[in-house]
Coordinates of C-alpha atoms and ligand atoms in Angstrom, one line a residue:
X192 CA 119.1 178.1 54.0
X193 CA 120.5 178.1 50.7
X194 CA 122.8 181.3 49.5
X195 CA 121.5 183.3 45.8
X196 CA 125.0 182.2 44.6
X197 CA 123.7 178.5 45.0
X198 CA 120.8 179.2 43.8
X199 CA 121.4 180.9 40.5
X200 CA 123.8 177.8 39.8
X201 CA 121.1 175.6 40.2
X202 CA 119.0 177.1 38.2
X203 CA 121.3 176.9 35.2
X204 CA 122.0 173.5 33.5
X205 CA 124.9 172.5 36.7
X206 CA 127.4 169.6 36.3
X207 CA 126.9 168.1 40.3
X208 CA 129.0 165.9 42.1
X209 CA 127.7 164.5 45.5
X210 CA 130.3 163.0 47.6
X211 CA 128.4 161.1 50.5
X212 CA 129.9 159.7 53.9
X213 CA 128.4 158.0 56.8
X214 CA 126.5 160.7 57.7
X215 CA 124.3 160.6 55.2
X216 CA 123.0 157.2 56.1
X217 CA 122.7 157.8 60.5
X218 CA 119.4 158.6 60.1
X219 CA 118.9 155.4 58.9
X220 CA 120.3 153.8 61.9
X221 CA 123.8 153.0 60.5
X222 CA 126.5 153.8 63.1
X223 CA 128.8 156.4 61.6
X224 CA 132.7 155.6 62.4
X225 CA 133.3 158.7 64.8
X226 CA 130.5 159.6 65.7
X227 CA 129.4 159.0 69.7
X228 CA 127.9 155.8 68.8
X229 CA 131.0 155.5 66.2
X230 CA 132.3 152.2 65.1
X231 CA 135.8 153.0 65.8
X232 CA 135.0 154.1 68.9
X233 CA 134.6 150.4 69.8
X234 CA 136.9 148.6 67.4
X235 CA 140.2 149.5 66.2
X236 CA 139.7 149.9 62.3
X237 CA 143.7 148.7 61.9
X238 CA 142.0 145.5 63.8
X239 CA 139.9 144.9 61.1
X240 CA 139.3 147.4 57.9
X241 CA 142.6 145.7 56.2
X242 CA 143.8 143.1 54.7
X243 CA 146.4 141.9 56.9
X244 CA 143.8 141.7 60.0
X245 CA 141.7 139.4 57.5
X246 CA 144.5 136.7 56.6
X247 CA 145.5 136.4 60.6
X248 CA 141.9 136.1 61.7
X249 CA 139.3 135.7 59.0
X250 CA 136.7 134.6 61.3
X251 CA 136.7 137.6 63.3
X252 CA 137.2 140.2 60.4
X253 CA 133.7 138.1 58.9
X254 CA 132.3 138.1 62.0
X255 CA 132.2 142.5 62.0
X256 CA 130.8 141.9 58.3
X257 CA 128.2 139.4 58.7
X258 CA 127.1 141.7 61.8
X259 CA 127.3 144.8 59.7
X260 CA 125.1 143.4 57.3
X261 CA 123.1 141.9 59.2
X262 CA 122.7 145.6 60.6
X263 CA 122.3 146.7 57.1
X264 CA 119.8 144.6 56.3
X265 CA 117.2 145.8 58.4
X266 CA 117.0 149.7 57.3
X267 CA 115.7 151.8 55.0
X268 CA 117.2 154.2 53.0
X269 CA 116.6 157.8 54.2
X270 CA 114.6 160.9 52.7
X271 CA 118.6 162.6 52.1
X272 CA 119.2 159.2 49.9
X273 CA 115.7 159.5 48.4
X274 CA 116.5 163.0 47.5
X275 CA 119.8 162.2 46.1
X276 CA 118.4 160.0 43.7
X277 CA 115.5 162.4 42.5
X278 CA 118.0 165.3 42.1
X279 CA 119.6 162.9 39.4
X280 CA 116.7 163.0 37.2
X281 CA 116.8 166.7 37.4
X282 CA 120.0 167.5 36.1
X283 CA 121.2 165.9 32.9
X284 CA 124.8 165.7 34.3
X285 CA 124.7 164.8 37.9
X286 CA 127.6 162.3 39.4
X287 CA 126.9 160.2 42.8
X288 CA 130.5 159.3 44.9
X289 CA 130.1 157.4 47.5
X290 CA 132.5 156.1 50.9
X291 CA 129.6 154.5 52.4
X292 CA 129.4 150.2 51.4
X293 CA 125.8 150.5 52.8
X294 CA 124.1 149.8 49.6
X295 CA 121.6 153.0 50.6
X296 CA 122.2 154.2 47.7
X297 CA 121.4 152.0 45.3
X298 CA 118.5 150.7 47.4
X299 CA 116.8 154.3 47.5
X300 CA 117.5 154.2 43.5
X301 CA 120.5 156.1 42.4
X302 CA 121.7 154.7 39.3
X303 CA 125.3 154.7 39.3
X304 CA 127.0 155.5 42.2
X305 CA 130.5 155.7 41.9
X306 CA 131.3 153.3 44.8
X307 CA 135.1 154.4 46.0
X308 CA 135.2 151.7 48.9
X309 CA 133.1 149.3 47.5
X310 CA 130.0 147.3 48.6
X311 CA 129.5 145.1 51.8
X312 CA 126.3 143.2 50.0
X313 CA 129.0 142.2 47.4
X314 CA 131.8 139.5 48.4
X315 CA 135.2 139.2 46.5
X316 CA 137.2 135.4 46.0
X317 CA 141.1 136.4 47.3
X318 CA 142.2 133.2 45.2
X319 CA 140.7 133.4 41.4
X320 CA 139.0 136.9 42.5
X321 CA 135.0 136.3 41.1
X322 CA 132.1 138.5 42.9
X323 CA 129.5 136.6 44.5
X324 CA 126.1 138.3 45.6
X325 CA 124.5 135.2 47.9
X326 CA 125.3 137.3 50.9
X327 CA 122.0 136.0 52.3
X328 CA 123.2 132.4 52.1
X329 CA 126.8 133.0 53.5
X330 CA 125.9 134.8 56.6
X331 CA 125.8 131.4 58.6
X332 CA 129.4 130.3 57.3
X333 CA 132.3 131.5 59.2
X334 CA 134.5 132.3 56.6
X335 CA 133.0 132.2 53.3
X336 CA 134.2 129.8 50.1
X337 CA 134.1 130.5 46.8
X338 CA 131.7 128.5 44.9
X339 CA 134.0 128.6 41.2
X340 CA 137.4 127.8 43.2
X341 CA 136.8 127.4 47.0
X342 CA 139.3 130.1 47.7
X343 CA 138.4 132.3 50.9
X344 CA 135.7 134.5 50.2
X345 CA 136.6 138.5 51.5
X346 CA 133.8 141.1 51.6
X347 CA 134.5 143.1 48.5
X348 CA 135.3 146.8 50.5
X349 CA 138.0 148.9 50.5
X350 CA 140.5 148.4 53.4
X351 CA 143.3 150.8 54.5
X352 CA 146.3 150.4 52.6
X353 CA 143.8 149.1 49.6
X354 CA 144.0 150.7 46.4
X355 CA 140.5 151.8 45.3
X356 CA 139.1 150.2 42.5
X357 CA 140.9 151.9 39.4
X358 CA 137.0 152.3 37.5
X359 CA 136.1 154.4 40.3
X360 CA 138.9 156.6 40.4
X361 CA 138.8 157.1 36.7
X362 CA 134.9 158.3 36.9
X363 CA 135.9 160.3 40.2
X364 CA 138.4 162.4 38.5
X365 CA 136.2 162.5 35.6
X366 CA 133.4 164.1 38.3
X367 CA 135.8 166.2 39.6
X368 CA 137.1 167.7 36.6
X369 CA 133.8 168.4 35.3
X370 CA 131.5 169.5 37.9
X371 CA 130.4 173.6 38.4
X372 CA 128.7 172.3 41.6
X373 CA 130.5 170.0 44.5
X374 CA 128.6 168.7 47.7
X375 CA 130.3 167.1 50.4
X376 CA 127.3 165.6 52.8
X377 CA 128.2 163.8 55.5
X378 CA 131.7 163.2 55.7
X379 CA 134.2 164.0 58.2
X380 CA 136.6 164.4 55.7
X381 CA 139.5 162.3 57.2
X382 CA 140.0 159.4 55.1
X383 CA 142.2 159.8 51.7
X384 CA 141.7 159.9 48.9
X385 CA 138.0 160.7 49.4
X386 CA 139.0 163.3 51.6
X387 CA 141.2 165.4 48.9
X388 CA 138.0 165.1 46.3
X389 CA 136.5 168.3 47.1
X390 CA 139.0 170.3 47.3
X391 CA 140.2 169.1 44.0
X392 CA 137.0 170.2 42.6
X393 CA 136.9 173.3 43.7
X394 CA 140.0 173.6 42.0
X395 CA 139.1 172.7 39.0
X396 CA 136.3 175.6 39.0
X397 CA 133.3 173.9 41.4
X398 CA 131.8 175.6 43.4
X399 CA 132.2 173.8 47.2
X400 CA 129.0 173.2 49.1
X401 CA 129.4 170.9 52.6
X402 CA 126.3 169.6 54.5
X403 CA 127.3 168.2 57.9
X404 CA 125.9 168.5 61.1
X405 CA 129.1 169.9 62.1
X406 CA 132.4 171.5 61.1
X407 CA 134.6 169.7 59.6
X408 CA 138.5 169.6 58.4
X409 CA 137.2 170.5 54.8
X410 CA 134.4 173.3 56.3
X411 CA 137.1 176.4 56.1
X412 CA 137.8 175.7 52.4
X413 CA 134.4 175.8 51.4
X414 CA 132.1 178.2 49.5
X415 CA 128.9 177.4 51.7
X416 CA 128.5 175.6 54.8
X417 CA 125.0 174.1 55.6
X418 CA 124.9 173.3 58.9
X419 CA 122.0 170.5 59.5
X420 CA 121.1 166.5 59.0
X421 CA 121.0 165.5 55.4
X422 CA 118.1 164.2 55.7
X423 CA 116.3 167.0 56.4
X424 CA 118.3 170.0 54.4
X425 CA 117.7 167.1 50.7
X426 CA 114.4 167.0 50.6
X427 CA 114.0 171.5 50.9
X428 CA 116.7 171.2 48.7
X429 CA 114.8 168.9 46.2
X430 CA 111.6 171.2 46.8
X431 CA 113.3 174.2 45.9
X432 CA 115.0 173.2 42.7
X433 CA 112.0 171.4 41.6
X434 CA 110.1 174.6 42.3
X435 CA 111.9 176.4 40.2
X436 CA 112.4 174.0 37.4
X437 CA 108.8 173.1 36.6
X438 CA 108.4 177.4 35.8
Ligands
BV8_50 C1 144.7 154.3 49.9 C2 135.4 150.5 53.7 C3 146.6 154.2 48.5 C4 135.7 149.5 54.8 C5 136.7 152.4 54.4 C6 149.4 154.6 55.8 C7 149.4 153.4 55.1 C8 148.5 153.2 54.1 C9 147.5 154.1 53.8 C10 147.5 155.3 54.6 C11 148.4 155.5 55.6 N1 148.1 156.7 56.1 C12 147.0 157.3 55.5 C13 146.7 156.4 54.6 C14 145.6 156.6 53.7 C15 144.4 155.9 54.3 C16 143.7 156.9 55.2 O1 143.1 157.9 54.7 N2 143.8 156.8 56.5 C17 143.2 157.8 57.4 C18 142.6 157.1 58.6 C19 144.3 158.7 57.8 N3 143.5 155.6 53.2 C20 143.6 154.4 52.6 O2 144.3 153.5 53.1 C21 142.8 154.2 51.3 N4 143.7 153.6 50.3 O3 145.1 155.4 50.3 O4 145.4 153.6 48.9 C22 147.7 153.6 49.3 C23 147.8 152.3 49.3 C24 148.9 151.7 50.1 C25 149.7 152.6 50.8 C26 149.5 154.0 50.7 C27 148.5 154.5 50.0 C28 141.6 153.3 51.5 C29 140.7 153.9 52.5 C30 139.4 153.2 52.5 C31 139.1 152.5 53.9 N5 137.8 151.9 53.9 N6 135.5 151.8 54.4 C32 134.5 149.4 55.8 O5 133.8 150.3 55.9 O6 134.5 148.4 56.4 S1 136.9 153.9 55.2 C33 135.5 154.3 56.0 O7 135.8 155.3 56.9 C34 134.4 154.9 55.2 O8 134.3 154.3 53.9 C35 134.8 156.4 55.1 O9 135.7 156.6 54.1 C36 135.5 156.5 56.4 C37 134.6 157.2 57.4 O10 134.5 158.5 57.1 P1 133.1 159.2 57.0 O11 132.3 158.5 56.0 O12 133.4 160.6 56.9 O13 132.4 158.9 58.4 P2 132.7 159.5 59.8 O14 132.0 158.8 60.8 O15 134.2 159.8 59.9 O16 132.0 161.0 59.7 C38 130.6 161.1 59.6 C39 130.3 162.5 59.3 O17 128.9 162.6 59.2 C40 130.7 163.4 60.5 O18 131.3 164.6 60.0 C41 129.3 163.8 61.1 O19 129.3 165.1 61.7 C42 128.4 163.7 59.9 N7 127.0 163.4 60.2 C43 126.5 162.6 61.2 N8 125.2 162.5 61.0 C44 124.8 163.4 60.0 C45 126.0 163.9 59.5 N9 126.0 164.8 58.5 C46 124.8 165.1 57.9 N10 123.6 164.6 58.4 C47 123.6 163.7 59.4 N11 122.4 163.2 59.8

């Protein structure tokens, strides 16, 4: 499954970046956004992913939030996640990107990922701009108040047209510079600047693994193509590097 060229690299002492889309977390029941059961496929994201849809109708932009968390809520993390977050006590210099707001990540115990679109368990005041985490307790309210200012409370994601939080970038780059080993895993590979990121690495030096299901747009500019669910390629994955670590 895995080439010797991979292999030997992982045997070394790698720098790894992981850039994980929605695909990494369908096998825990979250929708992807272009898949069959996609999320676009029902809703327009320029309806609703951006700021402009929020100030004309807040209620409805909260209304797809509260029921994506809701949604969110009620999974687990899955064995790719899980393996994820192993594979960064393996290697001293291992860096997590994320798309997803899911929380997956975090929740199946990855330290730090580098959130590029931020978190939908994590809401954001428009007016004097304070976090708040009582997701729980808003989901009732139609459109949320801040509790410091009682300015209109957004979910605290990255919409289009949305800068992405500067912090992010600036350990992205970092990443991207840095790492001998890139993974793309389930991404389709369409939404900038996420979408650039591993091809960036690889010109820095990585070298560009993708793990999909399916082709992609980024799948003829990379070194090795896995094709299978994250899921299940992670954990041999895991197996395999651990296999050869403990010797
Ligand atoms: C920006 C958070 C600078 C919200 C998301 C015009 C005006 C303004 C901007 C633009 C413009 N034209 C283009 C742009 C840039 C725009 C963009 O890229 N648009 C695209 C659509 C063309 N980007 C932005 O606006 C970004 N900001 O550029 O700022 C700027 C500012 C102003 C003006 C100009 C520039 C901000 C983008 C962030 C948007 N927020 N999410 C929310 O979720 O509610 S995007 C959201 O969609 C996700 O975060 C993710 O990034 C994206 C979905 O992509 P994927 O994760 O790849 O998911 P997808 O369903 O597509 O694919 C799933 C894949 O998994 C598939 O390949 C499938 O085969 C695979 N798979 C499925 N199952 C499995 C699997 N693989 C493995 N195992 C499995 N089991």
């Amino acid at each position: 499954m895995f080439s010797e060229e991979l292999r030997y690299l992982l045997r070394g002492e790698p720098v790894i970046t992981v850039l994980t889309g929605a695909g990494i977390s369908a096998e825990s029941g979250v929708p992807t956004f272009r898949g069959e059961d996609g999320i676009w496929k029902k809703l327009k994201p320029e309806e609703l992913a951006n700021f402009d849809a929020f100030l004309k109708n807040p209620a409805l932009v909260w209304e797809w939030y509260h029921h994506r968390q809701n949604l969110i809520k009620n999974i687990e993390p899955n064995r790719g996640h899980y393996a994820l977050a192993e594979l960064e006590t393996i290697y001293k210099r291992f860096y997590l990107i994320t798309q997803n707001i899911d929380n997956l990540h975090i929740r199946a115990g990855s330290k730090n990922p580098i959130e590029l679109h931020g978190n939908i368990m994590r809401n954001r005041c428009i007016k004097c701009g304070a976090l708040s985490y009582e997701v729980e307790l808003l989901k009732e309210v139609s459109i949320p108040e801040c509790s410091i200012c009682n300015g209109m409370l957004r979910p605290d994601v990255v919409w289009f047209g949305e800068m992405l939080p500067p912090q992010s970038l600036k350990e992205a780059n970092r990443a991207m510079q840095e790492s001998t080993i890139f993974f793309s895993i389930g991404t389709s590979a369409q939404v900038q600047p996420a979408a650039s990121m591993p091809i960036w690495a690889k010109n820095y030096g990585a070298y560009l693994v993708e793990i999909n299901i399916e082709e992609t747009l980024l799948t003829p500019y990379v070194d090795e193509f896995i094709k299978g669910k994250s899921g299940e390629i992670l954990p041999v994955l895991l197996k395999e590097i651990t296999s050869f670590k403990s010797k």
